[in-house]
Coordinates of C-alpha atoms in Angstrom, one line a residue:
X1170 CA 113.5 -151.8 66.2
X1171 CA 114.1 -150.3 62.9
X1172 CA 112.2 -153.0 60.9
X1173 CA 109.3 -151.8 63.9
X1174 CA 109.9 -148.4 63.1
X1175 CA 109.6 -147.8 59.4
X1176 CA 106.8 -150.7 58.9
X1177 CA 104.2 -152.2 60.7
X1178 CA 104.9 -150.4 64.5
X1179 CA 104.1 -147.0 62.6
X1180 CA 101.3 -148.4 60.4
X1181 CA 100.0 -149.6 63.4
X1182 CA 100.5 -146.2 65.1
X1183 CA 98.7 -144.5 62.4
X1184 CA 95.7 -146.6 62.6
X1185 CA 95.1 -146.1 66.2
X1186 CA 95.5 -142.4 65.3
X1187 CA 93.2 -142.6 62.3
X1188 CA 90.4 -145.0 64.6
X1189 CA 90.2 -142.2 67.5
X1190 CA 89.6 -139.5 65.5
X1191 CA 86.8 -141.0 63.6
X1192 CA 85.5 -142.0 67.3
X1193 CA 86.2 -138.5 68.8
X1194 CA 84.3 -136.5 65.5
X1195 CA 81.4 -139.1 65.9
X1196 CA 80.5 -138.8 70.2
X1197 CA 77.4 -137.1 69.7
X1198 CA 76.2 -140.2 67.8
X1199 CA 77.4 -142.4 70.4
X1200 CA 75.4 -141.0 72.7
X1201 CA 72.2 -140.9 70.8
X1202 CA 72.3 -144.4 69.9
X1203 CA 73.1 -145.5 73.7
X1204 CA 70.0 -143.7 74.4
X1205 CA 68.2 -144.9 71.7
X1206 CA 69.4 -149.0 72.8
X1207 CA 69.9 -148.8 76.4
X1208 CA 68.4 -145.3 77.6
X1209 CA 71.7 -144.3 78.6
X1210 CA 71.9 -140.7 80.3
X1211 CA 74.5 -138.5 78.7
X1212 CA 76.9 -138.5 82.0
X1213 CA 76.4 -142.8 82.3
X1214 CA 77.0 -142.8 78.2
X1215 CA 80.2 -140.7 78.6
X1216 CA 81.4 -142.4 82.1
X1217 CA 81.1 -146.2 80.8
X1218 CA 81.8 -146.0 77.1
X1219 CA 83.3 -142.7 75.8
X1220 CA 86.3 -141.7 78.2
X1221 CA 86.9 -145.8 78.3
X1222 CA 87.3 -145.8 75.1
X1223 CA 89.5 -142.4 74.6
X1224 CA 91.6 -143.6 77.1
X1225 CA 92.2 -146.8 76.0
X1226 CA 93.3 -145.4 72.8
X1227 CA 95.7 -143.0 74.8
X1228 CA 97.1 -145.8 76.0
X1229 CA 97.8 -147.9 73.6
X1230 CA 99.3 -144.8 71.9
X1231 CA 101.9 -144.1 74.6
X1232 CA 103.3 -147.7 75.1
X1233 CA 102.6 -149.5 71.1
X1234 CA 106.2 -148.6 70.8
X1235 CA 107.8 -150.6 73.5
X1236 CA 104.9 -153.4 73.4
X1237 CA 106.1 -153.6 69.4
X1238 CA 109.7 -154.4 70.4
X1239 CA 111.4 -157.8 70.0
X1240 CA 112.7 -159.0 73.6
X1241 CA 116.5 -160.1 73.3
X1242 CA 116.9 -163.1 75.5
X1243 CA 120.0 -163.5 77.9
X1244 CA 121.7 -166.8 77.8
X1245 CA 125.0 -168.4 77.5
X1246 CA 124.6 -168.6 74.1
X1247 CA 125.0 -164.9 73.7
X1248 CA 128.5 -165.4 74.3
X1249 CA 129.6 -168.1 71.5
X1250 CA 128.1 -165.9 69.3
X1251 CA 124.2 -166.8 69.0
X1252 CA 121.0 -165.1 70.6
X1253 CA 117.2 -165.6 70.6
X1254 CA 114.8 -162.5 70.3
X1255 CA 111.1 -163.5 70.9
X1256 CA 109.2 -161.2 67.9
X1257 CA 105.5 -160.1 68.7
X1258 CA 103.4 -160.9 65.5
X1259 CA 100.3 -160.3 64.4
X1260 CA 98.1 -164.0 64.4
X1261 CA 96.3 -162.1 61.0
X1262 CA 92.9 -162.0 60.1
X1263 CA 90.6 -162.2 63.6
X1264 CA 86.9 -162.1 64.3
X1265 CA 85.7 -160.1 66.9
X1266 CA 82.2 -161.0 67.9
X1267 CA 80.7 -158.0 70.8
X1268 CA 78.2 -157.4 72.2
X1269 CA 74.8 -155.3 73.0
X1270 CA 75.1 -153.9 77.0
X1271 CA 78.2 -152.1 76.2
X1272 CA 77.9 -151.7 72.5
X1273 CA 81.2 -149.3 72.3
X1274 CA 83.2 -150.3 75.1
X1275 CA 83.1 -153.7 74.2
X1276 CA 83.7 -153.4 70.7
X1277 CA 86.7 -151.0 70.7
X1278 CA 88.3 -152.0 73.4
X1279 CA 89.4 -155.5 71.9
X1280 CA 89.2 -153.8 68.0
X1281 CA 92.2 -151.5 69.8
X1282 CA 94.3 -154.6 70.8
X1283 CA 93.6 -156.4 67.6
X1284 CA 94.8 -153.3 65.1
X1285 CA 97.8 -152.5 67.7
X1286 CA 99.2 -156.0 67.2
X1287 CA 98.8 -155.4 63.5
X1288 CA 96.1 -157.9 62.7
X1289 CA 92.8 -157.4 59.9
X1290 CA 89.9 -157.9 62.1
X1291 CA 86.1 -158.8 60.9
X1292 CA 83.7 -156.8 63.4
X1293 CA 80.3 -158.0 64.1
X1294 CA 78.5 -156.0 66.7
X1295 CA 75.5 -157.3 68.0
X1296 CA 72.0 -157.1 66.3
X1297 CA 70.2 -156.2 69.5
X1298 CA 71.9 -152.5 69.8
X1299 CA 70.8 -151.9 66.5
X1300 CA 71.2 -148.3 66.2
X1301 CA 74.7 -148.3 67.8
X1302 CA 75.7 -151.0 66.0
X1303 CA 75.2 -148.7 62.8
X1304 CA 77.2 -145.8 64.5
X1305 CA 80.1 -148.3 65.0
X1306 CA 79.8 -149.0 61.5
X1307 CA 79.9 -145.3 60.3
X1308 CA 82.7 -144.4 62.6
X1309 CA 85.0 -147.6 61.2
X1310 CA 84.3 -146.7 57.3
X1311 CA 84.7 -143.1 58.4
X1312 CA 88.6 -143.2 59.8
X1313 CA 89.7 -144.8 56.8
X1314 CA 91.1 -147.6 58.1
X1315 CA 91.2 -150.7 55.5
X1316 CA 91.8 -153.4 57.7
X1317 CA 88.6 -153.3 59.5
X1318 CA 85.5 -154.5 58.0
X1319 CA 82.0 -154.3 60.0
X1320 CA 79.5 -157.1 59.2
X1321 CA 75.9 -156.4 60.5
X1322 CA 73.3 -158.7 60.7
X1323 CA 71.1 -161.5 63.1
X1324 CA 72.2 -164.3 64.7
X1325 CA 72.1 -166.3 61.2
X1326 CA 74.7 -164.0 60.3
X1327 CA 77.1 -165.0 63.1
X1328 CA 76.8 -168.1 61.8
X1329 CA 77.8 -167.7 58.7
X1330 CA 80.9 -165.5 60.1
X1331 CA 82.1 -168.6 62.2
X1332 CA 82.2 -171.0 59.2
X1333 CA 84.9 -168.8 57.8
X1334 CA 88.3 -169.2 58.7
X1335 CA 90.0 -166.8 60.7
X1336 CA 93.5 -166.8 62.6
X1337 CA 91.8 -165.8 66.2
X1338 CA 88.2 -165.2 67.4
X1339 CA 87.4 -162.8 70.0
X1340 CA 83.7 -163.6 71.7
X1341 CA 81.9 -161.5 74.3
X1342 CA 78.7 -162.5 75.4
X1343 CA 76.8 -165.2 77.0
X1344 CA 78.5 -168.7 77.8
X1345 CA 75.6 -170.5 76.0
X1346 CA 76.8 -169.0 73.0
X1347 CA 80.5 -169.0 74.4
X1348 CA 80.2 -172.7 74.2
X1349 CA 79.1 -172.8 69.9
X1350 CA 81.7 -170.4 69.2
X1351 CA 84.3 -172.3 71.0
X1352 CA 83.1 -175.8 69.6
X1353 CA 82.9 -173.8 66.2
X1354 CA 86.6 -172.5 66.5
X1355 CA 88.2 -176.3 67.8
X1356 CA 87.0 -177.5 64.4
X1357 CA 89.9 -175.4 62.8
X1358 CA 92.0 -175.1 66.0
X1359 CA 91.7 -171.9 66.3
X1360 CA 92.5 -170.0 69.0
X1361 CA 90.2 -167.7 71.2
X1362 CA 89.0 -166.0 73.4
X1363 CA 85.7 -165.9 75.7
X1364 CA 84.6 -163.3 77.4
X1365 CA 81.6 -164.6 79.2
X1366 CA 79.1 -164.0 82.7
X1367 CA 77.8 -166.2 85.3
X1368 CA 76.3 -165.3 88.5
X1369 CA 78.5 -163.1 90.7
X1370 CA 77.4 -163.2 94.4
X1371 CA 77.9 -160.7 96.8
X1372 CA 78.8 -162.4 100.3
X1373 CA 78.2 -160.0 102.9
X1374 CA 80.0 -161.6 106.6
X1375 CA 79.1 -159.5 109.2
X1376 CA 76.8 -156.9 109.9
X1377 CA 79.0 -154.0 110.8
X1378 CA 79.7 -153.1 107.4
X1379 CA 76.1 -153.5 106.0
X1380 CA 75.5 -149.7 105.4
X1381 CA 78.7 -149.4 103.0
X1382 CA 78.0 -152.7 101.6
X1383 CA 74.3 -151.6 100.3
X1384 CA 75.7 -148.4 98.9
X1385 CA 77.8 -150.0 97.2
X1386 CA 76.1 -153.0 95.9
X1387 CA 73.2 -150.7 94.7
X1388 CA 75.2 -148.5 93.0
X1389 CA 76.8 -151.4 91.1
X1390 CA 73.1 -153.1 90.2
X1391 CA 71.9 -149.9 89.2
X1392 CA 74.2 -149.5 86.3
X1393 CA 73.1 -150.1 83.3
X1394 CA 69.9 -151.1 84.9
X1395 CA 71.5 -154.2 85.7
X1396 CA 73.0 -155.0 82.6
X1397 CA 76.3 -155.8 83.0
X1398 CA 78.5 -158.4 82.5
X1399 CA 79.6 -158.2 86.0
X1400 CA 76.9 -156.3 88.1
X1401 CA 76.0 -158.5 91.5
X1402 CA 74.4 -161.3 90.7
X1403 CA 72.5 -161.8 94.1
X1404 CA 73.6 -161.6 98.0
X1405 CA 74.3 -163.8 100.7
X1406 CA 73.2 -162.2 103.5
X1407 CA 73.4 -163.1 107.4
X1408 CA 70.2 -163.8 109.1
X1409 CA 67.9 -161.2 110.7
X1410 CA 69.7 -158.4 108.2
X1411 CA 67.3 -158.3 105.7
X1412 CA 64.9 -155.2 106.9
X1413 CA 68.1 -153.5 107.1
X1414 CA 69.0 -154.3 104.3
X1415 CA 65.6 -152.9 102.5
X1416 CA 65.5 -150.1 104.3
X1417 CA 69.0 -149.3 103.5
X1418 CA 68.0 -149.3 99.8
X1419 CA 65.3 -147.5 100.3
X1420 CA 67.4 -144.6 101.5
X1421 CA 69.6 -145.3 99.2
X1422 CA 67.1 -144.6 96.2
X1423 CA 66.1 -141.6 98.0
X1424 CA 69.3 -139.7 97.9
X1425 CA 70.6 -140.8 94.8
X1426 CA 67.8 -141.9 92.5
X1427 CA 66.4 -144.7 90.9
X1428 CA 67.4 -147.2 88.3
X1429 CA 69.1 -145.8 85.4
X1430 CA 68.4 -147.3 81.7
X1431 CA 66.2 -149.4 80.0
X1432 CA 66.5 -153.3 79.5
X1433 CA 67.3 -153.7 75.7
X1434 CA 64.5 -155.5 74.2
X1435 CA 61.1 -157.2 75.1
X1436 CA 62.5 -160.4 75.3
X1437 CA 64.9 -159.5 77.9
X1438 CA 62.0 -157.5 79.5
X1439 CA 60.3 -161.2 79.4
X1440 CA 62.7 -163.3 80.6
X1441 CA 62.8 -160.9 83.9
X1442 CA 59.5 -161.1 84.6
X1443 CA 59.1 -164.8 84.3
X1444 CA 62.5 -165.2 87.1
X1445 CA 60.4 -163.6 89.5
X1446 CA 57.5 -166.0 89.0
X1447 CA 56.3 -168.0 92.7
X1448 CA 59.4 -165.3 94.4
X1449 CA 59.0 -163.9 97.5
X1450 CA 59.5 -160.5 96.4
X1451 CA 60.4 -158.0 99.5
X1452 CA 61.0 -155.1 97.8
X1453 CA 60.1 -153.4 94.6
X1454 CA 60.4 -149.8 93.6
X1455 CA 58.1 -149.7 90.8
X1456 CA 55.6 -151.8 89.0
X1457 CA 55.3 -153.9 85.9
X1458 CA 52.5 -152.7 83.4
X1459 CA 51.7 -151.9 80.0
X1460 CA 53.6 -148.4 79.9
X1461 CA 56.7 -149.7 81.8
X1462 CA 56.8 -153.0 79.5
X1463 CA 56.8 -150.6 76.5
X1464 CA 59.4 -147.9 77.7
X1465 CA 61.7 -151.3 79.2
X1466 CA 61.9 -150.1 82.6
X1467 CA 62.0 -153.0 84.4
X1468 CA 61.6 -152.1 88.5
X1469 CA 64.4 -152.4 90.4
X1470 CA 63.0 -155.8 92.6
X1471 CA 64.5 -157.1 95.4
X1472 CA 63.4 -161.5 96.6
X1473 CA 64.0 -163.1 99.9
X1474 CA 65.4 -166.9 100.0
X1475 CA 64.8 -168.7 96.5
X1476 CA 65.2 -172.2 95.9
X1477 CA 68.7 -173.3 94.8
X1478 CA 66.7 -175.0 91.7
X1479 CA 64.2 -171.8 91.0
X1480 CA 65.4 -170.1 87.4
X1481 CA 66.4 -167.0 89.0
X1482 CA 69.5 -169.2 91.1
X1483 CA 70.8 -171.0 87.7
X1484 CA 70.7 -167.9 85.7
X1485 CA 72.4 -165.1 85.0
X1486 CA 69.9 -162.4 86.1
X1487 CA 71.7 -159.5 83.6
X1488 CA 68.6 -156.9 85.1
X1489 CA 67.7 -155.0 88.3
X1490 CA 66.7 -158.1 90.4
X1491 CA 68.6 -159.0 93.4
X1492 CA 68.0 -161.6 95.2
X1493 CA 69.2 -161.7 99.4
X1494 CA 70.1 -165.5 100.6
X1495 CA 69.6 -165.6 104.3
X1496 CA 72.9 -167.7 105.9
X1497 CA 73.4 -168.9 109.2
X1498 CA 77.2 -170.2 109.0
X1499 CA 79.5 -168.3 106.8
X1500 CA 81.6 -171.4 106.3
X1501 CA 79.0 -173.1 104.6
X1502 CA 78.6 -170.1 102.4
X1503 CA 82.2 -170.5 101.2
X1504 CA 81.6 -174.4 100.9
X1505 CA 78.7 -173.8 98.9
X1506 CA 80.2 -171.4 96.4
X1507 CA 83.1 -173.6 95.8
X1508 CA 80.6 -176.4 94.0
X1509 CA 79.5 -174.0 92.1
X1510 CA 80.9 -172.7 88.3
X1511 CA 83.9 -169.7 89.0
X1512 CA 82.0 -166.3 88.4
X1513 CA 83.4 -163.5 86.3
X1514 CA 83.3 -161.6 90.1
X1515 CA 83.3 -162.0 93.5
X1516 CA 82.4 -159.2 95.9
X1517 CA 82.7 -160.2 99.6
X1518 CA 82.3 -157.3 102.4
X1519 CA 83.9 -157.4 105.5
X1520 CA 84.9 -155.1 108.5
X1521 CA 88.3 -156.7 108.9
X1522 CA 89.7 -154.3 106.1
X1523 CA 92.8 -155.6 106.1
X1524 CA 92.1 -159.3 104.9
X1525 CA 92.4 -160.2 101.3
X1526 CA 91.5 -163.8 102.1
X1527 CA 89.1 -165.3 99.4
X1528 CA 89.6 -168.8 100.9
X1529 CA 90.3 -170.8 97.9
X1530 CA 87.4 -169.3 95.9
X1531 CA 88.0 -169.3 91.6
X1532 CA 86.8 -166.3 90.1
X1533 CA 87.5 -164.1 87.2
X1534 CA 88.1 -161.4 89.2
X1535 CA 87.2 -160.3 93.6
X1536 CA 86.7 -156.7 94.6
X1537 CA 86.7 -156.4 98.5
X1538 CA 84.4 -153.7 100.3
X1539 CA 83.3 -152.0 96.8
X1540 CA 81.6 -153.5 93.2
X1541 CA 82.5 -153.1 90.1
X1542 CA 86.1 -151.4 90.1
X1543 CA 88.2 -154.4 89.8
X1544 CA 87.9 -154.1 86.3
X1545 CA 88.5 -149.9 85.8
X1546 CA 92.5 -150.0 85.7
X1547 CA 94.0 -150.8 82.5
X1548 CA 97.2 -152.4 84.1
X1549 CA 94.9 -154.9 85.5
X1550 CA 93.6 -158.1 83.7
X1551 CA 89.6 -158.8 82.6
X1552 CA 88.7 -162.4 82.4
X1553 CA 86.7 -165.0 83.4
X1554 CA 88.3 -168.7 84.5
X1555 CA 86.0 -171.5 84.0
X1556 CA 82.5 -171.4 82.7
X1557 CA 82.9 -167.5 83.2
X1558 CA 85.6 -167.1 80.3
X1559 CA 88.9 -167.9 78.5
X1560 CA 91.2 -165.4 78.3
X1561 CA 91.9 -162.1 79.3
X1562 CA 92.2 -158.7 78.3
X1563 CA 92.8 -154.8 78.9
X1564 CA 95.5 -152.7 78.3
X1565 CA 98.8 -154.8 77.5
X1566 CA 97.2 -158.2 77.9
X1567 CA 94.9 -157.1 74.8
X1568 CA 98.2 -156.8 72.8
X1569 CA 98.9 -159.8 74.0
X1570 CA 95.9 -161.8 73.4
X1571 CA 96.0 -160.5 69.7
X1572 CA 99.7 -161.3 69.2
X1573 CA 101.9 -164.2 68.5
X1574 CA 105.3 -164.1 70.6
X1575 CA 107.7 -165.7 68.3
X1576 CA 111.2 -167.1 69.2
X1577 CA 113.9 -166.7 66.9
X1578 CA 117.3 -168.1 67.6
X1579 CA 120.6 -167.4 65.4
X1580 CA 123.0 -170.3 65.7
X1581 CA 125.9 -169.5 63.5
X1582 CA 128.3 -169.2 66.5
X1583 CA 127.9 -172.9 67.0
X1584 CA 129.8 -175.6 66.5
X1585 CA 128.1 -179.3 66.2
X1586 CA 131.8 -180.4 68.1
X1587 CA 131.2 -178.0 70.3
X1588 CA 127.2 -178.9 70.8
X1589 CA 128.0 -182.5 71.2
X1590 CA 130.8 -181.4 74.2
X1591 CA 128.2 -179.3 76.1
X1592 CA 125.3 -182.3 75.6
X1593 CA 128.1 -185.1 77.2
X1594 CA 128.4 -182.7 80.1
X1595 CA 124.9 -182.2 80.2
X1596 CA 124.7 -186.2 80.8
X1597 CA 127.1 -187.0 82.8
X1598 CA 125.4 -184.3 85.2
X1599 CA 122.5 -186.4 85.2
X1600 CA 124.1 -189.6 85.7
X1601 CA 125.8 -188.3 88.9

């Protein structure tokens, strides 16, 4: 641990420090640019991208030293002599590619992982969150940290970023674009990671736990008006539930408010509107004008029942649509899901607390009877499996994604005479 101690650990160390300052003198500006990109309130703005971000540097702060450490191995070798260690390592220069719902969050929550494990690290936060995109800038030049370099620009730009070579890339966003970085990176082999979407249903079984189910999907949907990675997706609901379901919402709204944010540009807005073309819309709290278009406050909208080939069931909604899907038999439900891509989550509600059972369902991640907080502890892996990601990450699993585990074995207590003894036993083990 001394090599750790006096070089790259403490360098490390001091570039954490360095990065959270910068971040901590600069909050006020984070919360005008989430306003300015997403109309985030000052409480939503602290709750999903401040204190995530302080207290992943906390983190990170308290264990970098034992992360840093090599691992000494145990064999038999260790008594003629010889050991292995396995030695994190930096992989060197990565890309990290983040992206507009979450502008901080998702930028500095890998960029802590990345400098922790020692590596340089390109940053290109996305286009679309324009103005925090420029804060995120500002706060990187400001900590004085060399190793970091912030490239803004379009799409074309990306581009251009991903014909360079780098050691690792790092990609959250959609898995349209998932799938060109990833073809991008096997052109050099290098390795990545994808943080992605999909559509993340909400499979409500029985109607006793409806009321708590509602809360709790709503308050999920709501974030971000709807804008997040993974929000629910749309419902499936047993039949006959529906009116409760709507009513549920409505009261719902009524105690706690409406839809918070705004969706982040006009083509977003766009897109929304055209899912809900020929829907059976049951419930909308709001409409869809001029002066709502303009100030990208898409009504929170709820349809009954679309077709399994309508846009709004083969895309990512990312907004404050839900759709309901009326079922009959619960194991067809589970049957149906399983043909479909693995979702970044899976929310299933059921009054038989007790039961973790998924029945053989892939996912990223499940949350049982609540939304949304599979992904708040740090000890916990973030990823998607399948078309929903590659990789994961949080707390110590964004060390490890950024680092190389190398083993290193010292032989010098061996003998070839001695090698050659142990392979014949080996053998004539086998032969037997």
């Amino acid at each position: 641990m001394n090599f750790l101690k006096g070089g790259m650990y403490m360098k490390n160390i001091d570039k954490l420090e360095k990065l959270k300052k910068s971040f901590e003198r600069n909050k006020d500006l984070v919360t005008d640019a989430l306003y300015k990109d997403l109309g985030k309130n000052f409480e939503e703005s602290r709750l999903s991208e401040y204190y995530p971000v302080i207290s992943e540097f906390d983190y990170f702060l308290k264990n970098l030293e034992k992360w840093s450490e090599p691992e000494k191995i145990k064999s038999f070798f260790n008594f003629i002599g010889c050991g292995t260690i396995i030695q994190p390592e930096p992989y060197g220069k990565v890309l990290i590619i983040s992206p507009w719902n979450y502008p901080f969050n998702l930028t500095f929550i890998p960029l802590i992982g990345a400098i922790a494990a020692g590596n340089e690290v390109v940053l290109k936060p996305s286009e679309n969150s324009k103005f925090s995109s420029e804060i995120i800038k500002k706060i990187i030049e400001e900590s004085g940290v060399e190793d970091i370099s912030v490239v803004l620009g379009d799409r074309e730009t990306t581009k251009e970023l991903l014909n360079s070579k780098f050691d690792y890339i790092f990609f959250t966003g959609s898995t349209k674009v998932g799938k060109e970085v990833y073809l991008k990176a096997a052109e050099t082999l290098t390795p990545v990671t994808l943080e992605l979407g999909g559509k993340s249903p909400v499979i409500i079984e029985d109607e006793h736990c409806l009321q708590d189910a509602v809360e709790k999907i709503i308050w999920g949907k709501f974030f971000n008006r709807g804008q997040t990675c993974v929000a629910p997706d749309y419902i499936y609901l047993p039949t006959g539930l529906k009116d409760q379901f709507v009513e549920l919402t409505r009261e719902y709204i009524r105690k706690n408010g409406d839809v918070q944010g705004k969706i982040i540009n006009d083509e977003h807005f766009e897109r929304l509107e055209n899912l809900l073309n020929n829907q059976n819309i049951i419930y909308q709290n709001g409409k869809i004008d001029d002066d709502t278009k303009n100030k990208g406050l898409f009504p929170f909208t709820i349809v009954l029942n679309p077709k399994d080939d309508d846009p709004i069931s083969q895309e990512e909604i990312f907004g404050p649509i839900l759709p309901l899907v009326e079922y009959e038999s619960l194991e067809k439900v589970y049957w149906d899901l399983r043909l479909k891509p693995a979702p970044l989550a899976l929310y299933i509600f059921r009054s038989d607390k007790g039961n973790l059972s998924t029945k053989g369902l892939k996912a990223g991640g499940v949350c049982i009877n609540s939304t949304m907080l599979q992904i708040i502890d740090k000890r916990v892996p973030f990823g998607g499996v399948g078309y929903s990601g590659l990789g994961q990450y949080h707390g110590k699993y964004t060390f490890d994604t950024f680092t190389h585990y190398k083993p290193i074995f010292e032989g010098s207590g061996i003998k070839i005479s001695m090698l050659r003894k142990v392979i014949n036993l080996i053998l004539n083990k086998i032969k037997k």
